[in-house]
Short mmCIF file of C-alpha atoms in Angstrom, two decimals:
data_model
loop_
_atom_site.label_atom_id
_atom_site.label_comp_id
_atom_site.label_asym_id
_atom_site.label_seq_id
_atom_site.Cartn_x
_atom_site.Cartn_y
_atom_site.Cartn_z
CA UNK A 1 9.88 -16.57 -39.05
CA UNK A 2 7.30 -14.88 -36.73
CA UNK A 3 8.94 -14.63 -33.15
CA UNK A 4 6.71 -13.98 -30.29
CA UNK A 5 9.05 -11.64 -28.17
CA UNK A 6 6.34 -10.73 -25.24
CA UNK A 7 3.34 -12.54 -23.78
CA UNK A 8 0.31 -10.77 -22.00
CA UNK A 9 -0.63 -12.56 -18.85
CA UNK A 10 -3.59 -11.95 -17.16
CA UNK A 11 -1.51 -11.59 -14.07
CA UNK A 12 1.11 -8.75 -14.80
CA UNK A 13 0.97 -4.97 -15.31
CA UNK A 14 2.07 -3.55 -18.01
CA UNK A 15 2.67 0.60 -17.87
CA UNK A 16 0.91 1.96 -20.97
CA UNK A 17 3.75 4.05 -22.80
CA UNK A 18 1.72 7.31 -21.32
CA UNK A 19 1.73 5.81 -17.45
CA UNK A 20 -1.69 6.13 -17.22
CA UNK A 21 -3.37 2.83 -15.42
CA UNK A 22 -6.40 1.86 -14.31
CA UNK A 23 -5.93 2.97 -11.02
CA UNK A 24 -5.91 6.63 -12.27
CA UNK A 25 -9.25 6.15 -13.67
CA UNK A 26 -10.50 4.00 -10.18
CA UNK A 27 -8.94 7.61 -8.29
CA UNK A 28 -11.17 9.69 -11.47
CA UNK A 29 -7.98 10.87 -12.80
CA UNK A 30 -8.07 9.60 -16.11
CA UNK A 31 -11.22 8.83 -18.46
CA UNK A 32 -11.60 6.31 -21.59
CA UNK A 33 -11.56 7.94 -24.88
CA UNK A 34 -13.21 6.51 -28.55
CA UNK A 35 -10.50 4.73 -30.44
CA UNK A 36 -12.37 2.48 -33.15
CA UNK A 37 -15.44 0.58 -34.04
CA UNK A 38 -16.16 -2.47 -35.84
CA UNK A 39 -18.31 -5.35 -37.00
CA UNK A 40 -17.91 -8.38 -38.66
CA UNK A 41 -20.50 -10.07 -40.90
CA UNK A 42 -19.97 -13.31 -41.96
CA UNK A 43 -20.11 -12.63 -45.23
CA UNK A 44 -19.98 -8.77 -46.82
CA UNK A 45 -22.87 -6.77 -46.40
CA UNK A 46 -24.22 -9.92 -43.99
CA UNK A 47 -25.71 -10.51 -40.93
CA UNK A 48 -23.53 -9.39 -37.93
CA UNK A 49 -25.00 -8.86 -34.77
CA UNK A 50 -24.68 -12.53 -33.53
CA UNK A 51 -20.80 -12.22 -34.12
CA UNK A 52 -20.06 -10.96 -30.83
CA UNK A 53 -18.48 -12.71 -27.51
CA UNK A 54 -15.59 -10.71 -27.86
CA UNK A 55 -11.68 -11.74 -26.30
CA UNK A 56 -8.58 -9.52 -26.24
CA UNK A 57 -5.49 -11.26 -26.05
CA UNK A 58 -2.70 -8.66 -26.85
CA UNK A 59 1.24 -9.38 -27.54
CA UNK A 60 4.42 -8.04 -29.45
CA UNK A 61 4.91 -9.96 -32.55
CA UNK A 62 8.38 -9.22 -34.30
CA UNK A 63 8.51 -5.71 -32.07
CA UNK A 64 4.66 -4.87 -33.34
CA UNK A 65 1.57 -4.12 -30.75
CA UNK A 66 -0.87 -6.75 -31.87
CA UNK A 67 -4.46 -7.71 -30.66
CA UNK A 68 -5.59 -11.09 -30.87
CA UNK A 69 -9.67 -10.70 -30.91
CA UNK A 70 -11.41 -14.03 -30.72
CA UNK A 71 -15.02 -14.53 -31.10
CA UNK A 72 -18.19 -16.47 -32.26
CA UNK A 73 -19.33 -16.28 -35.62
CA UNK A 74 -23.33 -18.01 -36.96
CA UNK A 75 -24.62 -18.19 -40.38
CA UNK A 76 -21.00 -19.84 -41.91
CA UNK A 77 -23.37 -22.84 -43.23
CA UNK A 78 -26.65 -24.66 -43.03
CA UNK A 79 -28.04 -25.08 -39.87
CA UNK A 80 -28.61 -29.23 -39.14
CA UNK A 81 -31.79 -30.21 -37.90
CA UNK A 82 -30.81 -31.59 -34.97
CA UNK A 83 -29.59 -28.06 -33.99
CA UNK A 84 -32.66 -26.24 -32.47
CA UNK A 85 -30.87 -23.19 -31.44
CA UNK A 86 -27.64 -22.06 -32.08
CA UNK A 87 -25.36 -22.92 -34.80
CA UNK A 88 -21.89 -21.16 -33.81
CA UNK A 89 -18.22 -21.71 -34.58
CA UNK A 90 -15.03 -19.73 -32.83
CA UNK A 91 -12.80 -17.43 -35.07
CA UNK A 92 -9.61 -15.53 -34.47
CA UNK A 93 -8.43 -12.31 -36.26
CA UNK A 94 -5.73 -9.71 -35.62
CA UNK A 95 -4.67 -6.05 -34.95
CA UNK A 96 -1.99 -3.98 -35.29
CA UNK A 97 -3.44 -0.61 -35.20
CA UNK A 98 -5.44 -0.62 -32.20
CA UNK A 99 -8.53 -2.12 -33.88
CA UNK A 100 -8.99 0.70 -36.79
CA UNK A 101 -8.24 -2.60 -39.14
CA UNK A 102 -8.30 -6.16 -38.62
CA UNK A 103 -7.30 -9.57 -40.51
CA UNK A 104 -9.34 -11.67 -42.19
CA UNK A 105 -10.63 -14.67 -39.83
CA UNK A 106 -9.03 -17.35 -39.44
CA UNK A 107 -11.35 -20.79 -37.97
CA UNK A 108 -10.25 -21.72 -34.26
CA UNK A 109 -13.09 -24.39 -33.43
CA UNK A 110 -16.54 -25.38 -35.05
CA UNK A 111 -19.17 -27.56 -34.46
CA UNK A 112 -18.46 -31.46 -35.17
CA UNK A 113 -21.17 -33.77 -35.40
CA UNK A 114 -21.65 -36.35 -32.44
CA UNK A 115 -19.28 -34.58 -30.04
CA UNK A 116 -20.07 -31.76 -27.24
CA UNK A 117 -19.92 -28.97 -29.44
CA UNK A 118 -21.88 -30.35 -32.47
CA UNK A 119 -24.23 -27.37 -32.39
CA UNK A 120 -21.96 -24.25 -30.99
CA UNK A 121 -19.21 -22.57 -29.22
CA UNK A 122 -19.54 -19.64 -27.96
CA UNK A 123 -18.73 -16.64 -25.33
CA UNK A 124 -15.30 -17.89 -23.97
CA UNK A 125 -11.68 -16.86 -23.62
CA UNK A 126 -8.10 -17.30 -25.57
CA UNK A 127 -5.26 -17.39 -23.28
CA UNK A 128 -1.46 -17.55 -24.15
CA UNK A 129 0.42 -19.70 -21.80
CA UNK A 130 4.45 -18.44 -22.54
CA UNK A 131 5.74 -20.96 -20.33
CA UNK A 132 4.70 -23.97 -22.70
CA UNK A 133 3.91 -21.77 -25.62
CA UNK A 134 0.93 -22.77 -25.85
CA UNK A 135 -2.80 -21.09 -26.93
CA UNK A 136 -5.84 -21.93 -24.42
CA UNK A 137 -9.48 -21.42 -25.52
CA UNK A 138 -12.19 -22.14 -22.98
CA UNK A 139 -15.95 -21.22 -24.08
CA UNK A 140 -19.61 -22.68 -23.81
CA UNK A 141 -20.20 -25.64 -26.16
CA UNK A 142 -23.63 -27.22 -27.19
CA UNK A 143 -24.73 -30.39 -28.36
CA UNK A 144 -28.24 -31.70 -29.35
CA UNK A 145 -29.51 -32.14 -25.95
CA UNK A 146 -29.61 -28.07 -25.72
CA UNK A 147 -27.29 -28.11 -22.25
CA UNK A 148 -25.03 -25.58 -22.01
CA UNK A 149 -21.28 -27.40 -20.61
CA UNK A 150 -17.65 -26.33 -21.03
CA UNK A 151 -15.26 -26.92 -23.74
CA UNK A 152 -11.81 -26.84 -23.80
CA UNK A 153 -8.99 -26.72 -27.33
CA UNK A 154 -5.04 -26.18 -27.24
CA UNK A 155 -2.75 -25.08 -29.86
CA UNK A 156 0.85 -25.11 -29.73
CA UNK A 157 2.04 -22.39 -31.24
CA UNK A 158 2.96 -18.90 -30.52
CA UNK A 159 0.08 -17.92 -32.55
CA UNK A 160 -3.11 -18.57 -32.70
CA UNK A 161 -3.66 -18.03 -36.46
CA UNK A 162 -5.00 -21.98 -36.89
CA UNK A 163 -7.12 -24.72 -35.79
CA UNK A 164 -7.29 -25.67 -32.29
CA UNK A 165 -7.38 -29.15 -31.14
CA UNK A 166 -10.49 -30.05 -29.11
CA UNK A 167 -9.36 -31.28 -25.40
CA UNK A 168 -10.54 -35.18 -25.15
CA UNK A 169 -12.18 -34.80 -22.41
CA UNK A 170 -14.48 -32.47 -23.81
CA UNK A 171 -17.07 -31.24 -22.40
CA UNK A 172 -14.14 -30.43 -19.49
CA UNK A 173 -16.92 -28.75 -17.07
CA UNK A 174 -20.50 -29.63 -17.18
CA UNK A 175 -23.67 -27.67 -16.72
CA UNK A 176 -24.00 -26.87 -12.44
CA UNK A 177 -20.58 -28.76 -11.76
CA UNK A 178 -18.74 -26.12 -10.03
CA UNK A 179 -21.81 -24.26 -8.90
CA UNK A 180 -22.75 -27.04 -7.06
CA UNK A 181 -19.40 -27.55 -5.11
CA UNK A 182 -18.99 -24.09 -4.84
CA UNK A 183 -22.98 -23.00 -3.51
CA UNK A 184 -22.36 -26.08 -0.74
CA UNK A 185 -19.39 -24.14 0.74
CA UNK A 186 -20.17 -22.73 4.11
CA UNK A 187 -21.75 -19.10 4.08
CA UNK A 188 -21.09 -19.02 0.10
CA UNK A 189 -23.24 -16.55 -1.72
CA UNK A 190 -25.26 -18.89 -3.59
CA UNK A 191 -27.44 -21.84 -3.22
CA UNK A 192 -27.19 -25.74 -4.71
CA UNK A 193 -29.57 -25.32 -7.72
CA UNK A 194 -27.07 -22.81 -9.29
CA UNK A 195 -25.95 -23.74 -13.08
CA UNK A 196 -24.94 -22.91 -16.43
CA UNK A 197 -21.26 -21.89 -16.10
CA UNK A 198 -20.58 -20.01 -18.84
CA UNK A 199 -18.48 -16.68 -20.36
CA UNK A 200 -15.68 -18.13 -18.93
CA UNK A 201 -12.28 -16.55 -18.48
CA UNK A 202 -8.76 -17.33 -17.84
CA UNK A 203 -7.82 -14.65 -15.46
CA UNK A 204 -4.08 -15.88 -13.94
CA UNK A 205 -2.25 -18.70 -13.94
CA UNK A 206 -0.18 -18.93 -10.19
CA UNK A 207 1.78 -21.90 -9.28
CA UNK A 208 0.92 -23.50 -12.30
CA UNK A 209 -2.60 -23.45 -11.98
CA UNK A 210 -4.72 -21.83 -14.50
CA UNK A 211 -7.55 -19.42 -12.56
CA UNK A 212 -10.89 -19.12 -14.59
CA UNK A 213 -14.02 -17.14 -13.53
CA UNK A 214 -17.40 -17.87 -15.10
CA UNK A 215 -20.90 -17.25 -14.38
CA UNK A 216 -23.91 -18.77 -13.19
CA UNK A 217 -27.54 -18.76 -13.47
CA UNK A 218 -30.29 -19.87 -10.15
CA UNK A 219 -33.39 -19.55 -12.22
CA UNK A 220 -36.28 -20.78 -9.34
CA UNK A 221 -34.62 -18.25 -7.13
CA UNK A 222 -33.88 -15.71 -10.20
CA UNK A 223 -30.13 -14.72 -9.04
CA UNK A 224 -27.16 -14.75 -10.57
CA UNK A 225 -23.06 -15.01 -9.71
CA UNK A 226 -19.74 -15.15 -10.94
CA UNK A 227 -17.57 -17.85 -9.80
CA UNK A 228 -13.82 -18.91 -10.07
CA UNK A 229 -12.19 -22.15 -9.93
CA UNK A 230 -8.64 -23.47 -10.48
CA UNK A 231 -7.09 -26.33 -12.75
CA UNK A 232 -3.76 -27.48 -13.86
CA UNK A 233 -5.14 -29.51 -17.29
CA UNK A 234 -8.58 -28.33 -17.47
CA UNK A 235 -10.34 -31.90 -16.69
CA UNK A 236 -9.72 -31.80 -13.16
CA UNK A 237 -11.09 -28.73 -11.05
CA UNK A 238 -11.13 -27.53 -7.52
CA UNK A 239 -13.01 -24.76 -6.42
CA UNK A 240 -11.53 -24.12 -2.61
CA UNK A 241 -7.64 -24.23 -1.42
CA UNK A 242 -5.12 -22.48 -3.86
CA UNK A 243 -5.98 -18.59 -4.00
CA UNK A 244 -9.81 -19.41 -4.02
CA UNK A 245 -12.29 -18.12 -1.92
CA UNK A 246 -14.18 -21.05 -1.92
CA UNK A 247 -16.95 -18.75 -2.60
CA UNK A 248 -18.94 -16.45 -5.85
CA UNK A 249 -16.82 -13.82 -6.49
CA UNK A 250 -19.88 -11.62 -7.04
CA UNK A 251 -23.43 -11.58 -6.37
CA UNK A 252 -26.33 -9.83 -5.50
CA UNK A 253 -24.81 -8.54 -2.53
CA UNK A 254 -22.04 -6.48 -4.66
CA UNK A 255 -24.58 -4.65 -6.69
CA UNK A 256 -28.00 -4.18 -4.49
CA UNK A 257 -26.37 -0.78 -3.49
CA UNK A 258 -25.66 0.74 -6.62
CA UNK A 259 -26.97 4.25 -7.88
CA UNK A 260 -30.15 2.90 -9.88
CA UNK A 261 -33.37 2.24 -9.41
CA UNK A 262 -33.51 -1.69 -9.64
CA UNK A 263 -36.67 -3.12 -10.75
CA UNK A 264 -38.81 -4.83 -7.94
CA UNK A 265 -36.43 -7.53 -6.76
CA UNK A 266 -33.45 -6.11 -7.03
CA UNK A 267 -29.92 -6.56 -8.87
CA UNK A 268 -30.13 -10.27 -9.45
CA UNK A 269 -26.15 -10.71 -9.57
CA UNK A 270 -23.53 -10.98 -12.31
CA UNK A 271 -23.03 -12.09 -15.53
CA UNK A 272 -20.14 -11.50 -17.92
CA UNK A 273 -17.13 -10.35 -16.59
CA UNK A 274 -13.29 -9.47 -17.07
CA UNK A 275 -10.37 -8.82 -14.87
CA UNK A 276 -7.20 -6.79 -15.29
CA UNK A 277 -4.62 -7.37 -13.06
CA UNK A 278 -2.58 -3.66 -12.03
CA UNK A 279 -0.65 -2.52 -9.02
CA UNK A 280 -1.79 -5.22 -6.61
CA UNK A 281 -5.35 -5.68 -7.31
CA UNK A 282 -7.36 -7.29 -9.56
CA UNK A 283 -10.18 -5.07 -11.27
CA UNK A 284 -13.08 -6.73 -12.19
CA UNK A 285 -15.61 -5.22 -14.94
CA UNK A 286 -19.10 -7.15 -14.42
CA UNK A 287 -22.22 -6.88 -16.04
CA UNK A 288 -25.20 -6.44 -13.59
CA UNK A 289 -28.80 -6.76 -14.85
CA UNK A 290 -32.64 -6.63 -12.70
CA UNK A 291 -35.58 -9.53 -13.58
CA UNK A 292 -33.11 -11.49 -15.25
CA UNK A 293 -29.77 -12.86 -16.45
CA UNK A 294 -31.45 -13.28 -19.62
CA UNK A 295 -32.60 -10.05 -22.13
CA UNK A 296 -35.24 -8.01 -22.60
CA UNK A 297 -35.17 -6.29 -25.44
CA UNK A 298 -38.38 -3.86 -24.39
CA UNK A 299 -36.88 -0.65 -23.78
CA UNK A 300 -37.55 0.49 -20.29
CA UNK A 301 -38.41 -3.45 -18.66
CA UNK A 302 -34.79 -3.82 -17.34
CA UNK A 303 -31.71 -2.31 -16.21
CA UNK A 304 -28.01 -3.82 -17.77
CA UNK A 305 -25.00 -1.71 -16.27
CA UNK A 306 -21.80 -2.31 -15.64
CA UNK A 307 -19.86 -1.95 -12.49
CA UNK A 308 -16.24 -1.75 -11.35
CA UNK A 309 -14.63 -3.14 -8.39
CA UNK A 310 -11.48 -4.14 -7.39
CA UNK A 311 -9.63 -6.44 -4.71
CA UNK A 312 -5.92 -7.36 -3.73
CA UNK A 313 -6.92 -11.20 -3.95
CA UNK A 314 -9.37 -13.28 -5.33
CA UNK A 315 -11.92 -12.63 -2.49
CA UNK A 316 -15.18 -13.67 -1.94
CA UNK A 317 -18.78 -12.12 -2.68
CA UNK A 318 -19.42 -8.81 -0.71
CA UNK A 319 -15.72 -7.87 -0.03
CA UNK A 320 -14.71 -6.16 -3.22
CA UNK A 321 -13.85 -2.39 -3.11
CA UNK A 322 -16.36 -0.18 -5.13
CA UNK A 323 -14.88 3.08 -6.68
CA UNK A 324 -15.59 6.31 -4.76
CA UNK A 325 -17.78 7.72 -7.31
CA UNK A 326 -20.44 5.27 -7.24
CA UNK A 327 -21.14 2.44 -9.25
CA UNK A 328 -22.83 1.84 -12.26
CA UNK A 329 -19.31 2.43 -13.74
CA UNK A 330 -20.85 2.27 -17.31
CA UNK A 331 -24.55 2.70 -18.45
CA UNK A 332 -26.49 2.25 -21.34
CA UNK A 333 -27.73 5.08 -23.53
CA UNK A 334 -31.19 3.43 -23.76
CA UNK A 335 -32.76 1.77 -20.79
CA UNK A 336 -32.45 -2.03 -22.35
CA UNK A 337 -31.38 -5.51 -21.82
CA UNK A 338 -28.35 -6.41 -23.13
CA UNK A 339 -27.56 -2.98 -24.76
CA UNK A 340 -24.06 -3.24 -23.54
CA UNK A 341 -22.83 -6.52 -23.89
CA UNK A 342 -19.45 -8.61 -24.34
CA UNK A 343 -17.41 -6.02 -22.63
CA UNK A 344 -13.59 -6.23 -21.87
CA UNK A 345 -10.61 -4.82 -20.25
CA UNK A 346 -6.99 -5.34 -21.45
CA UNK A 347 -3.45 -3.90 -21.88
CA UNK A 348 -1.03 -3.54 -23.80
CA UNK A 349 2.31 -1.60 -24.16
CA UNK A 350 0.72 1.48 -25.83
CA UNK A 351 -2.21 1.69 -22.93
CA UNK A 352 -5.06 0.44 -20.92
CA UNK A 353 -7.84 -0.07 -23.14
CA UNK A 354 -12.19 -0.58 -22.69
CA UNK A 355 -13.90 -2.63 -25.15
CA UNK A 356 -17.94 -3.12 -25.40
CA UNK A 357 -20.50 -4.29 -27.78
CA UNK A 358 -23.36 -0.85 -27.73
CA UNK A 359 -25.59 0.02 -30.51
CA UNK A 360 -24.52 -2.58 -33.12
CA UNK A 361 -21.04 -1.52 -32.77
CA UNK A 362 -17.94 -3.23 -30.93
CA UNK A 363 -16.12 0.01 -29.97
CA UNK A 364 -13.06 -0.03 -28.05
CA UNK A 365 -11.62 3.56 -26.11
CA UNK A 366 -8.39 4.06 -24.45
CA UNK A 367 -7.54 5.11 -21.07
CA UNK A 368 -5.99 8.97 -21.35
CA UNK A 369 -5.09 11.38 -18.46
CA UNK A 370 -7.22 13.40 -17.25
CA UNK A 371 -11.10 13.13 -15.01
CA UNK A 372 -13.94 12.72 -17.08
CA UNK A 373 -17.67 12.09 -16.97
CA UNK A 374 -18.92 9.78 -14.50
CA UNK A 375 -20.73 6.72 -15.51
CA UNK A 376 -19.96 6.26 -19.04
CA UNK A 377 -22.68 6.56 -21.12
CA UNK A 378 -22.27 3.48 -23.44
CA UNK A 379 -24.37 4.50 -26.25
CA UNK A 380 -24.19 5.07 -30.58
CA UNK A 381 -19.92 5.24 -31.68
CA UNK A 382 -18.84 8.56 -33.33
CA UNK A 383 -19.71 8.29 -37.18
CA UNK A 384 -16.08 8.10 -37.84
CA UNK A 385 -14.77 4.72 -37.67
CA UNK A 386 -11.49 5.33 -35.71
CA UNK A 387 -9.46 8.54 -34.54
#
């Protein structure tokens, strides 16, 4: 019998067995350092550079470290015709070596016909709720219709290693829902046209509420944000009272001032991002792009960096600290869109860990003691696999 004998939550510190936290790094006392790299094909020797939208969600299972990665997966059958674009399904795998090996996947969600994922599901978070003992996944869902919306499964289980049951409600968010409660708050940092909520993730649950951050895309006025809203069952949402800000979390405003040269227009906002909770702040890992929240894959048209900043509370747009050094925090080796992608930030026991998708390769380094170089250059792994 597997027994489940710890639980991260997105809203407690854990001390990495060397003490070194995030913190130390946000104070350039400590630097990531190359762990392991991997990809995952569908099939051997297959296609695997759609298999990203990576998720961290690490626990102790029978006294052992392990890392619960979740993430999309295309080309596991025929396409259907009424599927113009993507074709995606949501797998789990596991980790008890820090990522140098994983499991073989195991199927969380995949497209049914006639529902709101019949075509994908994609680019969300797992989530282990202790209390109930119960697995959350939230991610972007597609049907026919080619609008992106919100979908929501459960399993009860103190593993994850199984189906998930779709949430009836399904799609639980739709495409501009928040956005547009959120843009029509006083002084918010967006406008009503803003939609697409998407790479969404569970960052805290606090007074049994669950706390989710996703982004979204204004494309007449080309900006981006990231937003957060709260919800006790994941079909009902508020986006003000609670710890909210009633406000984007990020936008524009946060990365303008950065150290690069933003193309004509500027920094249009946020995308992805991920939160780790340490000491009394959350620290918040975005990605930040110019022209567009989309990519451009000609090398030299746009800028895709990530920055660092960190806040006590869930605060709104504009109010974050940025680190002394400077932000970008990371930045890619070749001027590109979307060279870094799917990035993350999590702990465990053993450490404080940095995952990102770079050259082909997911590659994941841990935080050790000790300044290094400032930004990271995200760029080709070591040709070693792990250290």
């Amino acid at each position: 019998m597997v027994v489940a004998i710890f639980a991260f939550l997105a809203i407690a510190a854990f001390p990495g067995v060397s003490g070194v936290e995030i913190e130390d790094f946000w104070n350039g006392n400590a630097h990531f350092e190359f762990v392991s790299k991997a990809r995952f094909p569908t099939t051997p020797g297959g296609s695997y550079g759609a298999n990203v939208g990576f998720q961290f969600v690490p626990r102790i299972v029978n006294g052992v470290d392990t890392w619960f990665l979740f993430h999309r997966e295309y080309f596991f059958a025929p396409q259907p015709s009424y599927c113009q674009y993507d074709f995606a399904r949501i797998v789990v795998r596991n980790s008890t070596d820090q990522g140098r090996t994983w499991s073989d996947k195991i199927v969380v969600t995949a497209p049914v016909p006639n529902t709101a994922q019949e075509c994908a599901i994609v680019d969300g978070a797992g989530y282990f709720d202790e209390e109930s003992s119960t697995w959350h996944y939230i991610g972007q869902c597609l049907d026919r219709n080619h609008a992106w919306n919100m979908c929501h499964y459960t399993r009860k289980s103190i593993l994850p290693n199984g189906p998930f049951v779709p949430n009836p409600a399904n799609p639980v968010v739709r495409g501009g829902q928040l956005w547009s409660q959120i843009c029509a708050q006083p002084n918010a940092h967006c406008h009503v046209g803003m939609v697409d909520e998407g790479t969404p993730e569970i960052v805290a649950k606090i007074n049994g509420e669950y706390y989710v951050t996703f982004h979204g895309w204004d494309a007449g006025r080309v900006q981006s944000a990231r937003g957060i809203a709260r919800t006790t069952d994941f079909v009902h949402w508020s986006v003000t009272g609670g710890a909210l800000p009633g406000d984007a979390i990020f936008a524009s405003i946060d990365c303008n001032p950065w150290n690069i040269s933003w193309a004509k227009g500027g920094c249009v906002g946020g995308g992805e991002g991920t939160m780790l909770y340490s000491n009394g702040y959350y620290y918040h890992l975005i990605e930040a792009p110019d022209v567009s929240l989309g990519c451009f894959m000609t090398v030299g048209q746009q800028n895709w960096v990530l920055g660092l900043l960190r806040s006590p509370a869930f605060t709104h747009a504009g109010t974050w600290q940025q680190p002394a050094p400077h932000n970008p925090t990371v930045v890619p080796a070749i001027k590109q869109g979307c060279y870094i992608q799917y990035h993350r930030l999590f702990q465990d026991q053993t450490g404080v860990y940095l995952e990102f998708w770079a050259d082909n390769w997911m590659q994941i380094h841990k935080l050790v003691s000790g300044p290094g170089s400032w930004p990271i250059i995200a760029g080709p792994p070591p040709a070693r696999r792990f250290v």
